[in-house]
Amino acid sequence: MRLRRSCLAVPGSSLKMLGKAQGLPADQVFLDLEDAVAPLAKADARKNVVAALTEGDWAGKTRVVRVNDLTTPWTYRDVVDVVEGAGPHLDCVMLPKVQSASHIEWLDLTLTQIERTLGLEVGAIGIEAQIENAAGLVNVDAIAAASPRVETIIFGPADFMASINMRSLVVGGLIPAYPGDPYHYILMRLLMAARMHGKQVIDGPYLQIRDVDGFREVAGRSAALGFDGKWVLHPGQIEAANEVYSPAQDDYDRAERILDAYAHATSDAGGRVGAVMLGDEMIDEASRKMALVIAAKGRAAGLTRTSEG
């Protein structure tokens, strides 16, 4: 799976930001045609996005375009213009406000028709499904299973909060009047649907862009649950996201030690044992599976072992 610790939002209407984003250390960049672009600027933004994808240097980044949602008059032209203009330079299309599997099926079919027409590899362009209202959350299992193109499920907190009449104007933060985390069920529901179908799951943005400590706190909650990454709205949030969604060095080292110890224990040389002590802890097959998760994330993030014992 692609590395998506930091997913940087870039307005398609801003030539300056489209240029600057290419040099930033975000794992993924999505060029936005939806909320960040005014209605009268959308046609020009499509042209900007195509030019940025075809002429820019996005090496090392997953390249995504967020189109407008299917309740608007812009979606069809967004998809056709962007994919026909920059299909070979595009990794995924992000569809916002997905409410049912039919939305994903429409995008899958449209992408397939364009790919066949242009002679592109059918299925090469992935789909990112953004869940932003109650209908999307209720139908998220069907949405995740709607197409093999679906790579990620994404939480869109601002629209979701509005859709359920949540009494807060602080996107992504806790609500003092509520004795708990009001997003916990939503995040876990998205996580279960994503993992059931082998997809990645991405947390939404934190709008207080200069409050990096607040960003770390919010990101830490979804990272602890198992989320793969988070949207970033400002370059100052990228380093924090890359750090929070990567394993700590000590955890990575321990995961690699567990894998080594268990591989030895189950081998002929180790006596073909199914459980063995590693320090003061017993490890077994379940331990190996847990260690594999941490080790895989660490390797993807470029970590190397600092201890062997």
PDB file of C-alpha atoms in Angstrom:
ATOM      1  CA  MET A   1       0.000   0.000   0.000  1.00  0.00           C
ATOM      2  CA  ARG A   2       1.056   3.583  -0.598  1.00  0.00           C
ATOM      3  CA  LEU A   3       2.537   5.632   2.218  1.00  0.00           C
ATOM      4  CA  ARG A   4      -0.082   8.196   3.278  1.00  0.00           C
ATOM      5  CA  ARG A   5       1.005   9.563   6.659  1.00  0.00           C
ATOM      6  CA  SER A   6       0.595  13.162   5.451  1.00  0.00           C
ATOM      7  CA  CYS A   7      -1.980  14.028   2.773  1.00  0.00           C
ATOM      8  CA  LEU A   8      -1.510  17.654   1.736  1.00  0.00           C
ATOM      9  CA  ALA A   9      -4.461  19.652   0.401  1.00  0.00           C
ATOM     10  CA  VAL A  10      -3.599  22.062  -2.431  1.00  0.00           C
ATOM     11  CA  PRO A  11      -6.201  24.390  -4.015  1.00  0.00           C
ATOM     12  CA  GLY A  12      -6.359  23.854  -7.757  1.00  0.00           C
ATOM     13  CA  SER A  13      -6.975  27.571  -8.231  1.00  0.00           C
ATOM     14  CA  SER A  14      -3.628  28.602  -6.699  1.00  0.00           C
ATOM     15  CA  LEU A  15      -0.683  28.421  -9.090  1.00  0.00           C
ATOM     16  CA  LYS A  16       1.647  29.446  -6.277  1.00  0.00           C
ATOM     17  CA  MET A  17       0.580  26.603  -3.998  1.00  0.00           C
ATOM     18  CA  LEU A  18       0.561  24.068  -6.846  1.00  0.00           C
ATOM     19  CA  GLY A  19       4.194  24.933  -7.443  1.00  0.00           C
ATOM     20  CA  LYS A  20       5.251  25.022  -3.796  1.00  0.00           C
ATOM     21  CA  ALA A  21       3.614  21.691  -2.940  1.00  0.00           C
ATOM     22  CA  GLN A  22       5.953  19.807  -5.264  1.00  0.00           C
ATOM     23  CA  GLY A  23       8.915  20.485  -2.975  1.00  0.00           C
ATOM     24  CA  LEU A  24       7.236  19.653   0.330  1.00  0.00           C
ATOM     25  CA  PRO A  25       7.846  16.340   2.155  1.00  0.00           C
ATOM     26  CA  ALA A  26       4.216  15.160   2.157  1.00  0.00           C
ATOM     27  CA  ASP A  27       3.576  11.509   1.311  1.00  0.00           C
ATOM     28  CA  GLN A  28       0.498  12.392  -0.712  1.00  0.00           C
ATOM     29  CA  VAL A  29      -0.701  15.580  -2.363  1.00  0.00           C
ATOM     30  CA  PHE A  30      -4.280  16.050  -3.467  1.00  0.00           C
ATOM     31  CA  LEU A  31      -5.047  18.865  -5.859  1.00  0.00           C
ATOM     32  CA  ASP A  32      -8.453  20.163  -4.891  1.00  0.00           C
ATOM     33  CA  LEU A  33     -11.274  21.128  -7.247  1.00  0.00           C
ATOM     34  CA  GLU A  34     -13.955  21.053  -4.557  1.00  0.00           C
ATOM     35  CA  ASP A  35     -14.291  23.184  -1.412  1.00  0.00           C
ATOM     36  CA  ALA A  36     -11.021  25.089  -1.864  1.00  0.00           C
ATOM     37  CA  VAL A  37     -12.102  26.399  -5.282  1.00  0.00           C
ATOM     38  CA  ALA A  38     -14.855  28.973  -5.827  1.00  0.00           C
ATOM     39  CA  PRO A  39     -17.593  28.012  -8.319  1.00  0.00           C
ATOM     40  CA  LEU A  40     -16.515  30.606 -10.888  1.00  0.00           C
ATOM     41  CA  ALA A  41     -12.900  29.403 -10.687  1.00  0.00           C
ATOM     42  CA  LYS A  42     -13.500  25.680 -11.191  1.00  0.00           C
ATOM     43  CA  ALA A  43     -13.025  25.572 -14.982  1.00  0.00           C
ATOM     44  CA  ASP A  44      -9.658  27.313 -14.752  1.00  0.00           C
ATOM     45  CA  ALA A  45      -8.679  25.174 -11.768  1.00  0.00           C
ATOM     46  CA  ARG A  46      -9.101  22.026 -13.874  1.00  0.00           C
ATOM     47  CA  LYS A  47      -6.631  23.422 -16.406  1.00  0.00           C
ATOM     48  CA  ASN A  48      -4.216  24.363 -13.612  1.00  0.00           C
ATOM     49  CA  VAL A  49      -4.376  20.865 -12.157  1.00  0.00           C
ATOM     50  CA  VAL A  50      -3.757  19.170 -15.501  1.00  0.00           C
ATOM     51  CA  ALA A  51      -0.775  21.428 -16.166  1.00  0.00           C
ATOM     52  CA  ALA A  52       0.640  20.870 -12.678  1.00  0.00           C
ATOM     53  CA  LEU A  53       0.373  17.082 -12.996  1.00  0.00           C
ATOM     54  CA  THR A  54       1.827  16.855 -16.490  1.00  0.00           C
ATOM     55  CA  GLU A  55       4.565  19.477 -16.130  1.00  0.00           C
ATOM     56  CA  GLY A  56       5.448  19.329 -12.422  1.00  0.00           C
ATOM     57  CA  ASP A  57       7.841  17.126 -10.471  1.00  0.00           C
ATOM     58  CA  TRP A  58       5.882  15.038  -7.961  1.00  0.00           C
ATOM     59  CA  ALA A  59       8.556  12.401  -7.429  1.00  0.00           C
ATOM     60  CA  GLY A  60       7.986  10.301  -4.329  1.00  0.00           C
ATOM     61  CA  LYS A  61       4.425  11.540  -3.808  1.00  0.00           C
ATOM     62  CA  THR A  62       1.065   9.925  -4.409  1.00  0.00           C
ATOM     63  CA  ARG A  63      -0.777  12.221  -6.832  1.00  0.00           C
ATOM     64  CA  VAL A  64      -4.502  12.667  -6.234  1.00  0.00           C
ATOM     65  CA  VAL A  65      -7.181  15.030  -7.508  1.00  0.00           C
ATOM     66  CA  ARG A  66     -10.299  15.701  -5.463  1.00  0.00           C
ATOM     67  CA  VAL A  67     -13.235  16.295  -7.800  1.00  0.00           C
ATOM     68  CA  ASN A  68     -16.580  17.782  -6.825  1.00  0.00           C
ATOM     69  CA  ASP A  69     -19.283  15.563  -5.361  1.00  0.00           C
ATOM     70  CA  LEU A  70     -22.052  13.981  -7.381  1.00  0.00           C
ATOM     71  CA  THR A  71     -24.753  16.399  -6.236  1.00  0.00           C
ATOM     72  CA  THR A  72     -23.013  19.200  -8.169  1.00  0.00           C
ATOM     73  CA  PRO A  73     -22.922  20.035 -11.903  1.00  0.00           C
ATOM     74  CA  TRP A  74     -19.111  19.895 -12.018  1.00  0.00           C
ATOM     75  CA  THR A  75     -18.222  16.269 -11.262  1.00  0.00           C
ATOM     76  CA  TYR A  76     -18.452  14.778 -14.741  1.00  0.00           C
ATOM     77  CA  ARG A  77     -16.330  17.479 -16.353  1.00  0.00           C
ATOM     78  CA  ASP A  78     -13.845  17.315 -13.462  1.00  0.00           C
ATOM     79  CA  VAL A  79     -13.251  13.609 -14.036  1.00  0.00           C
ATOM     80  CA  VAL A  80     -13.193  13.732 -17.832  1.00  0.00           C
ATOM     81  CA  ASP A  81     -10.959  16.786 -18.151  1.00  0.00           C
ATOM     82  CA  VAL A  82      -8.459  15.717 -15.500  1.00  0.00           C
ATOM     83  CA  VAL A  83      -8.140  12.069 -16.517  1.00  0.00           C
ATOM     84  CA  GLU A  84      -8.074  12.791 -20.255  1.00  0.00           C
ATOM     85  CA  GLY A  85      -5.527  15.542 -19.688  1.00  0.00           C
ATOM     86  CA  ALA A  86      -3.291  13.931 -17.082  1.00  0.00           C
ATOM     87  CA  GLY A  87      -4.293  10.274 -16.704  1.00  0.00           C
ATOM     88  CA  PRO A  88      -0.765   8.802 -16.903  1.00  0.00           C
ATOM     89  CA  HIS A  89       0.359  11.248 -14.201  1.00  0.00           C
ATOM     90  CA  LEU A  90      -2.522  10.533 -11.804  1.00  0.00           C
ATOM     91  CA  ASP A  91      -2.595   7.913  -9.052  1.00  0.00           C
ATOM     92  CA  CYS A  92      -6.092   8.379  -7.613  1.00  0.00           C
ATOM     93  CA  VAL A  93      -9.299  10.368  -7.879  1.00  0.00           C
ATOM     94  CA  MET A  94     -10.845  11.439  -4.584  1.00  0.00           C
ATOM     95  CA  LEU A  95     -14.647  11.542  -4.523  1.00  0.00           C
ATOM     96  CA  PRO A  96     -16.099  13.632  -1.679  1.00  0.00           C
ATOM     97  CA  LYS A  97     -19.429  13.212   0.114  1.00  0.00           C
ATOM     98  CA  VAL A  98     -19.841   9.588  -0.929  1.00  0.00           C
ATOM     99  CA  GLN A  99     -23.230   8.404   0.300  1.00  0.00           C
ATOM    100  CA  SER A 100     -23.650   4.995  -1.311  1.00  0.00           C
ATOM    101  CA  ALA A 101     -21.861   2.317  -3.287  1.00  0.00           C
ATOM    102  CA  SER A 102     -23.534   3.659  -6.449  1.00  0.00           C
ATOM    103  CA  HIS A 103     -21.356   6.784  -6.269  1.00  0.00           C
ATOM    104  CA  ILE A 104     -18.215   4.643  -6.373  1.00  0.00           C
ATOM    105  CA  GLU A 105     -19.646   2.429  -9.098  1.00  0.00           C
ATOM    106  CA  TRP A 106     -20.321   5.509 -11.250  1.00  0.00           C
ATOM    107  CA  LEU A 107     -16.762   6.748 -10.855  1.00  0.00           C
ATOM    108  CA  ASP A 108     -15.325   3.282 -11.492  1.00  0.00           C
ATOM    109  CA  LEU A 109     -17.303   2.916 -14.730  1.00  0.00           C
ATOM    110  CA  THR A 110     -16.421   6.424 -15.903  1.00  0.00           C
ATOM    111  CA  LEU A 111     -12.721   5.873 -15.227  1.00  0.00           C
ATOM    112  CA  THR A 112     -12.848   2.538 -17.057  1.00  0.00           C
ATOM    113  CA  GLN A 113     -14.410   4.142 -20.138  1.00  0.00           C
ATOM    114  CA  ILE A 114     -11.814   6.912 -20.205  1.00  0.00           C
ATOM    115  CA  GLU A 115      -8.915   4.487 -19.676  1.00  0.00           C
ATOM    116  CA  ARG A 116     -10.094   2.267 -22.511  1.00  0.00           C
ATOM    117  CA  THR A 117     -10.607   5.228 -24.815  1.00  0.00           C
ATOM    118  CA  LEU A 118      -7.124   6.578 -24.124  1.00  0.00           C
ATOM    119  CA  GLY A 119      -5.399   3.194 -24.137  1.00  0.00           C
ATOM    120  CA  LEU A 120      -4.447   3.449 -20.464  1.00  0.00           C
ATOM    121  CA  GLU A 121      -4.217   0.440 -18.163  1.00  0.00           C
ATOM    122  CA  VAL A 122      -7.738  -0.272 -16.956  1.00  0.00           C
ATOM    123  CA  GLY A 123      -7.950  -0.029 -13.189  1.00  0.00           C
ATOM    124  CA  ALA A 124      -4.627   1.759 -12.733  1.00  0.00           C
ATOM    125  CA  ILE A 125      -6.266   4.901 -11.325  1.00  0.00           C
ATOM    126  CA  GLY A 126      -7.435   4.341  -7.769  1.00  0.00           C
ATOM    127  CA  ILE A 127     -10.368   5.861  -5.881  1.00  0.00           C
ATOM    128  CA  GLU A 128     -10.367   7.571  -2.505  1.00  0.00           C
ATOM    129  CA  ALA A 129     -13.814   7.704  -0.891  1.00  0.00           C
ATOM    130  CA  GLN A 130     -14.499  10.570   1.489  1.00  0.00           C
ATOM    131  CA  ILE A 131     -17.228   9.982   4.092  1.00  0.00           C
ATOM    132  CA  GLU A 132     -18.839  13.256   5.145  1.00  0.00           C
ATOM    133  CA  ASN A 133     -22.380  12.571   6.308  1.00  0.00           C
ATOM    134  CA  ALA A 134     -24.595  10.084   8.095  1.00  0.00           C
ATOM    135  CA  ALA A 135     -25.597   8.247   4.916  1.00  0.00           C
ATOM    136  CA  GLY A 136     -21.967   7.661   3.988  1.00  0.00           C
ATOM    137  CA  LEU A 137     -21.161   6.308   7.450  1.00  0.00           C
ATOM    138  CA  VAL A 138     -24.178   3.989   7.501  1.00  0.00           C
ATOM    139  CA  ASN A 139     -23.239   2.655   4.049  1.00  0.00           C
ATOM    140  CA  VAL A 140     -19.459   2.612   4.503  1.00  0.00           C
ATOM    141  CA  ASP A 141     -19.103  -1.185   4.273  1.00  0.00           C
ATOM    142  CA  ALA A 142     -20.777  -1.248   0.860  1.00  0.00           C
ATOM    143  CA  ILE A 143     -18.763   1.797  -0.213  1.00  0.00           C
ATOM    144  CA  ALA A 144     -15.459   0.151   0.724  1.00  0.00           C
ATOM    145  CA  ALA A 145     -16.446  -2.982  -1.205  1.00  0.00           C
ATOM    146  CA  ALA A 146     -17.894  -1.202  -4.246  1.00  0.00           C
ATOM    147  CA  SER A 147     -14.772  -1.363  -6.432  1.00  0.00           C
ATOM    148  CA  PRO A 148     -11.265  -2.845  -6.342  1.00  0.00           C
ATOM    149  CA  ARG A 149     -10.113   0.673  -7.243  1.00  0.00           C
ATOM    150  CA  VAL A 150     -10.966   1.934  -3.760  1.00  0.00           C
ATOM    151  CA  GLU A 151      -7.678   2.484  -1.921  1.00  0.00           C
ATOM    152  CA  THR A 152      -8.703   4.650   1.022  1.00  0.00           C
ATOM    153  CA  ILE A 153     -11.624   5.647   3.185  1.00  0.00           C
ATOM    154  CA  ILE A 154     -11.318   9.243   4.401  1.00  0.00           C
ATOM    155  CA  PHE A 155     -13.106  11.040   7.226  1.00  0.00           C
ATOM    156  CA  GLY A 156     -14.434  14.493   6.325  1.00  0.00           C
ATOM    157  CA  PRO A 157     -15.155  16.027   9.750  1.00  0.00           C
ATOM    158  CA  ALA A 158     -16.469  19.498   8.914  1.00  0.00           C
ATOM    159  CA  ASP A 159     -19.306  18.427   6.613  1.00  0.00           C
ATOM    160  CA  PHE A 160     -19.995  15.443   8.841  1.00  0.00           C
ATOM    161  CA  MET A 161     -20.396  17.660  11.893  1.00  0.00           C
ATOM    162  CA  ALA A 162     -22.828  19.860   9.989  1.00  0.00           C
ATOM    163  CA  SER A 163     -24.769  16.880   8.643  1.00  0.00           C
ATOM    164  CA  ILE A 164     -25.541  15.538  12.126  1.00  0.00           C
ATOM    165  CA  ASN A 165     -26.083  18.962  13.731  1.00  0.00           C
ATOM    166  CA  MET A 166     -23.088  18.623  16.042  1.00  0.00           C
ATOM    167  CA  ARG A 167     -22.892  21.679  18.329  1.00  0.00           C
ATOM    168  CA  SER A 168     -19.327  22.762  17.663  1.00  0.00           C
ATOM    169  CA  LEU A 169     -17.440  25.093  15.351  1.00  0.00           C
ATOM    170  CA  VAL A 170     -14.022  23.565  16.090  1.00  0.00           C
ATOM    171  CA  VAL A 171     -13.263  20.966  13.438  1.00  0.00           C
ATOM    172  CA  GLY A 172     -11.418  17.931  14.741  1.00  0.00           C
ATOM    173  CA  GLY A 173     -11.105  19.077  18.343  1.00  0.00           C
ATOM    174  CA  LEU A 174     -12.838  17.755  21.428  1.00  0.00           C
ATOM    175  CA  ILE A 175     -16.044  19.354  22.671  1.00  0.00           C
ATOM    176  CA  PRO A 176     -15.775  20.565  26.299  1.00  0.00           C
ATOM    177  CA  ALA A 177     -19.463  19.927  26.968  1.00  0.00           C
ATOM    178  CA  TYR A 178     -19.164  16.266  25.939  1.00  0.00           C
ATOM    179  CA  PRO A 179     -17.458  13.895  28.426  1.00  0.00           C
ATOM    180  CA  GLY A 180     -15.540  11.862  25.871  1.00  0.00           C
ATOM    181  CA  ASP A 181     -14.317  11.828  22.285  1.00  0.00           C
ATOM    182  CA  PRO A 182     -17.298  12.642  20.031  1.00  0.00           C
ATOM    183  CA  TYR A 183     -15.473  11.227  17.004  1.00  0.00           C
ATOM    184  CA  HIS A 184     -14.484   7.873  18.474  1.00  0.00           C
ATOM    185  CA  TYR A 185     -17.400   5.874  17.070  1.00  0.00           C
ATOM    186  CA  ILE A 186     -17.059   7.490  13.649  1.00  0.00           C
ATOM    187  CA  LEU A 187     -13.339   6.803  13.448  1.00  0.00           C
ATOM    188  CA  MET A 188     -13.729   3.209  14.600  1.00  0.00           C
ATOM    189  CA  ARG A 189     -16.585   2.596  12.169  1.00  0.00           C
ATOM    190  CA  LEU A 190     -14.481   3.848   9.258  1.00  0.00           C
ATOM    191  CA  LEU A 191     -11.501   1.838  10.469  1.00  0.00           C
ATOM    192  CA  MET A 192     -13.485  -1.410  10.686  1.00  0.00           C
ATOM    193  CA  ALA A 193     -14.931  -0.986   7.184  1.00  0.00           C
ATOM    194  CA  ALA A 194     -11.539  -0.141   5.712  1.00  0.00           C
ATOM    195  CA  ARG A 195      -9.710  -3.035   7.325  1.00  0.00           C
ATOM    196  CA  MET A 196     -12.479  -5.503   6.531  1.00  0.00           C
ATOM    197  CA  HIS A 197     -11.871  -4.804   2.848  1.00  0.00           C
ATOM    198  CA  GLY A 198      -8.109  -4.275   2.951  1.00  0.00           C
ATOM    199  CA  LYS A 199      -8.190  -0.496   2.477  1.00  0.00           C
ATOM    200  CA  GLN A 200      -6.263   2.319   4.102  1.00  0.00           C
ATOM    201  CA  VAL A 201      -8.070   4.849   6.301  1.00  0.00           C
ATOM    202  CA  ILE A 202      -7.211   8.525   6.625  1.00  0.00           C
ATOM    203  CA  ASP A 203      -8.237  11.043   9.281  1.00  0.00           C
ATOM    204  CA  GLY A 204      -9.545  14.443   8.205  1.00  0.00           C
ATOM    205  CA  PRO A 205      -8.045  17.902   8.697  1.00  0.00           C
ATOM    206  CA  TYR A 206      -7.366  19.973  11.794  1.00  0.00           C
ATOM    207  CA  LEU A 207      -8.254  23.542  10.868  1.00  0.00           C
ATOM    208  CA  GLN A 208      -6.233  25.411  13.509  1.00  0.00           C
ATOM    209  CA  ILE A 209      -3.236  25.309  11.195  1.00  0.00           C
ATOM    210  CA  ARG A 210      -0.809  27.192  13.481  1.00  0.00           C
ATOM    211  CA  ASP A 211      -1.574  25.013  16.506  1.00  0.00           C
ATOM    212  CA  VAL A 212       0.854  22.187  15.780  1.00  0.00           C
ATOM    213  CA  ASP A 213       0.584  20.836  19.337  1.00  0.00           C
ATOM    214  CA  GLY A 214      -3.182  20.601  18.910  1.00  0.00           C
ATOM    215  CA  PHE A 215      -2.670  18.854  15.570  1.00  0.00           C
ATOM    216  CA  ARG A 216      -0.359  16.312  17.210  1.00  0.00           C
ATOM    217  CA  GLU A 217      -2.894  15.634  19.959  1.00  0.00           C
ATOM    218  CA  VAL A 218      -5.771  15.046  17.537  1.00  0.00           C
ATOM    219  CA  ALA A 219      -3.619  13.038  15.134  1.00  0.00           C
ATOM    220  CA  GLY A 220      -2.328  10.937  17.994  1.00  0.00           C
ATOM    221  CA  ARG A 221      -5.830   9.703  18.780  1.00  0.00           C
ATOM    222  CA  SER A 222      -6.520   8.341  15.301  1.00  0.00           C
ATOM    223  CA  ALA A 223      -2.948   7.040  14.963  1.00  0.00           C
ATOM    224  CA  ALA A 224      -3.396   5.097  18.201  1.00  0.00           C
ATOM    225  CA  LEU A 225      -6.493   3.434  16.755  1.00  0.00           C
ATOM    226  CA  GLY A 226      -4.579   2.359  13.652  1.00  0.00           C
ATOM    227  CA  PHE A 227      -5.263   5.077  11.063  1.00  0.00           C
ATOM    228  CA  ASP A 228      -2.697   5.327   8.286  1.00  0.00           C
ATOM    229  CA  GLY A 229      -2.460   9.114   8.078  1.00  0.00           C
ATOM    230  CA  LYS A 230      -4.158  12.485   8.209  1.00  0.00           C
ATOM    231  CA  TRP A 231      -4.888  15.458   5.998  1.00  0.00           C
ATOM    232  CA  VAL A 232      -2.594  18.431   6.368  1.00  0.00           C
ATOM    233  CA  LEU A 233      -3.676  21.919   5.362  1.00  0.00           C
ATOM    234  CA  HIS A 234      -0.396  23.744   5.964  1.00  0.00           C
ATOM    235  CA  PRO A 235       3.269  22.854   5.435  1.00  0.00           C
ATOM    236  CA  GLY A 236       3.805  23.240   9.188  1.00  0.00           C
ATOM    237  CA  GLN A 237       1.636  20.169   9.835  1.00  0.00           C
ATOM    238  CA  ILE A 238       3.532  17.809   7.501  1.00  0.00           C
ATOM    239  CA  GLU A 239       6.442  16.947   9.778  1.00  0.00           C
ATOM    240  CA  ALA A 240       4.078  16.320  12.689  1.00  0.00           C
ATOM    241  CA  ALA A 241       1.892  13.982  10.606  1.00  0.00           C
ATOM    242  CA  ASN A 242       4.869  12.036   9.270  1.00  0.00           C
ATOM    243  CA  GLU A 243       6.116  11.571  12.821  1.00  0.00           C
ATOM    244  CA  VAL A 244       2.797  10.734  14.490  1.00  0.00           C
ATOM    245  CA  TYR A 245       1.804   8.097  11.905  1.00  0.00           C
ATOM    246  CA  SER A 246       5.221   6.417  11.940  1.00  0.00           C
ATOM    247  CA  PRO A 247       6.152   3.960  14.693  1.00  0.00           C
ATOM    248  CA  ALA A 248       8.441   5.204  17.445  1.00  0.00           C
ATOM    249  CA  GLN A 249      11.999   3.960  16.974  1.00  0.00           C
ATOM    250  CA  ASP A 250      11.860   1.796  20.128  1.00  0.00           C
ATOM    251  CA  ASP A 251       8.604   0.185  18.973  1.00  0.00           C
ATOM    252  CA  TYR A 252      10.024  -0.487  15.523  1.00  0.00           C
ATOM    253  CA  ASP A 253      13.195  -2.051  16.965  1.00  0.00           C
ATOM    254  CA  ARG A 254      11.142  -4.267  19.270  1.00  0.00           C
ATOM    255  CA  ALA A 255       8.852  -5.358  16.428  1.00  0.00           C
ATOM    256  CA  GLU A 256      11.860  -6.460  14.374  1.00  0.00           C
ATOM    257  CA  ARG A 257      13.268  -8.332  17.397  1.00  0.00           C
ATOM    258  CA  ILE A 258       9.962 -10.135  17.869  1.00  0.00           C
ATOM    259  CA  LEU A 259       9.927 -11.196  14.230  1.00  0.00           C
ATOM    260  CA  ASP A 260      13.500 -12.473  14.434  1.00  0.00           C
ATOM    261  CA  ALA A 261      12.916 -14.310  17.704  1.00  0.00           C
ATOM    262  CA  TYR A 262       9.709 -15.968  16.545  1.00  0.00           C
ATOM    263  CA  ALA A 263      11.201 -16.972  13.192  1.00  0.00           C
ATOM    264  CA  HIS A 264      14.064 -18.652  15.036  1.00  0.00           C
ATOM    265  CA  ALA A 265      11.801 -20.331  17.608  1.00  0.00           C
ATOM    266  CA  THR A 266       9.588 -21.915  14.955  1.00  0.00           C
ATOM    267  CA  SER A 267      12.519 -23.122  12.827  1.00  0.00           C
ATOM    268  CA  ASP A 268      14.348 -26.438  13.077  1.00  0.00           C
ATOM    269  CA  ALA A 269      17.312 -24.667  14.689  1.00  0.00           C
ATOM    270  CA  GLY A 270      15.032 -23.128  17.304  1.00  0.00           C
ATOM    271  CA  GLY A 271      13.234 -26.359  18.142  1.00  0.00           C
ATOM    272  CA  ARG A 272       9.986 -25.710  16.236  1.00  0.00           C
ATOM    273  CA  VAL A 273       8.441 -24.019  19.258  1.00  0.00           C
ATOM    274  CA  GLY A 274       5.146 -22.131  18.919  1.00  0.00           C
ATOM    275  CA  ALA A 275       5.728 -19.832  21.890  1.00  0.00           C
ATOM    276  CA  VAL A 276       8.962 -18.483  23.321  1.00  0.00           C
ATOM    277  CA  MET A 277      10.123 -15.931  25.847  1.00  0.00           C
ATOM    278  CA  LEU A 278      11.609 -12.662  24.634  1.00  0.00           C
ATOM    279  CA  GLY A 279      12.921 -10.948  27.733  1.00  0.00           C
ATOM    280  CA  ASP A 280      10.067 -11.014  30.236  1.00  0.00           C
ATOM    281  CA  GLU A 281       7.339 -11.453  27.626  1.00  0.00           C
ATOM    282  CA  MET A 282       5.964 -14.539  25.950  1.00  0.00           C
ATOM    283  CA  ILE A 283       5.568 -14.202  22.200  1.00  0.00           C
ATOM    284  CA  ASP A 284       3.587 -16.397  19.815  1.00  0.00           C
ATOM    285  CA  GLU A 285       1.841 -16.218  16.442  1.00  0.00           C
ATOM    286  CA  ALA A 286      -0.416 -13.370  17.575  1.00  0.00           C
ATOM    287  CA  SER A 287       2.672 -11.444  18.666  1.00  0.00           C
ATOM    288  CA  ARG A 288       4.171 -11.995  15.212  1.00  0.00           C
ATOM    289  CA  LYS A 289       1.093 -10.551  13.504  1.00  0.00           C
ATOM    290  CA  MET A 290       1.163  -7.460  15.733  1.00  0.00           C
ATOM    291  CA  ALA A 291       4.876  -7.016  15.128  1.00  0.00           C
ATOM    292  CA  LEU A 292       4.393  -7.315  11.375  1.00  0.00           C
ATOM    293  CA  VAL A 293       2.096  -4.269  11.421  1.00  0.00           C
ATOM    294  CA  ILE A 294       4.599  -2.095  13.274  1.00  0.00           C
ATOM    295  CA  ALA A 295       7.561  -3.361  11.279  1.00  0.00           C
ATOM    296  CA  ALA A 296       5.815  -2.781   7.941  1.00  0.00           C
ATOM    297  CA  LYS A 297       4.904   0.776   8.858  1.00  0.00           C
ATOM    298  CA  GLY A 298       8.423   1.435  10.096  1.00  0.00           C
ATOM    299  CA  ARG A 299      10.033   0.086   6.949  1.00  0.00           C
ATOM    300  CA  ALA A 300       7.666   2.105   4.764  1.00  0.00           C
ATOM    301  CA  ALA A 301       8.595   5.219   6.745  1.00  0.00           C
ATOM    302  CA  GLY A 302      12.277   4.542   6.150  1.00  0.00           C
ATOM    303  CA  LEU A 303      13.204   3.514   9.698  1.00  0.00           C
ATOM    304  CA  THR A 304      16.247   1.319  10.257  1.00  0.00           C
ATOM    305  CA  ARG A 305      17.098  -0.758  13.291  1.00  0.00           C
ATOM    306  CA  THR A 306      19.164   0.890  15.967  1.00  0.00           C
ATOM    307  CA  SER A 307      19.441  -2.160  18.210  1.00  0.00           C
ATOM    308  CA  GLU A 308      19.702  -5.901  17.631  1.00  0.00           C
ATOM    309  CA  GLY A 309      19.380  -7.268  21.157  1.00  0.00           C
TER     310      GLY A 309
END
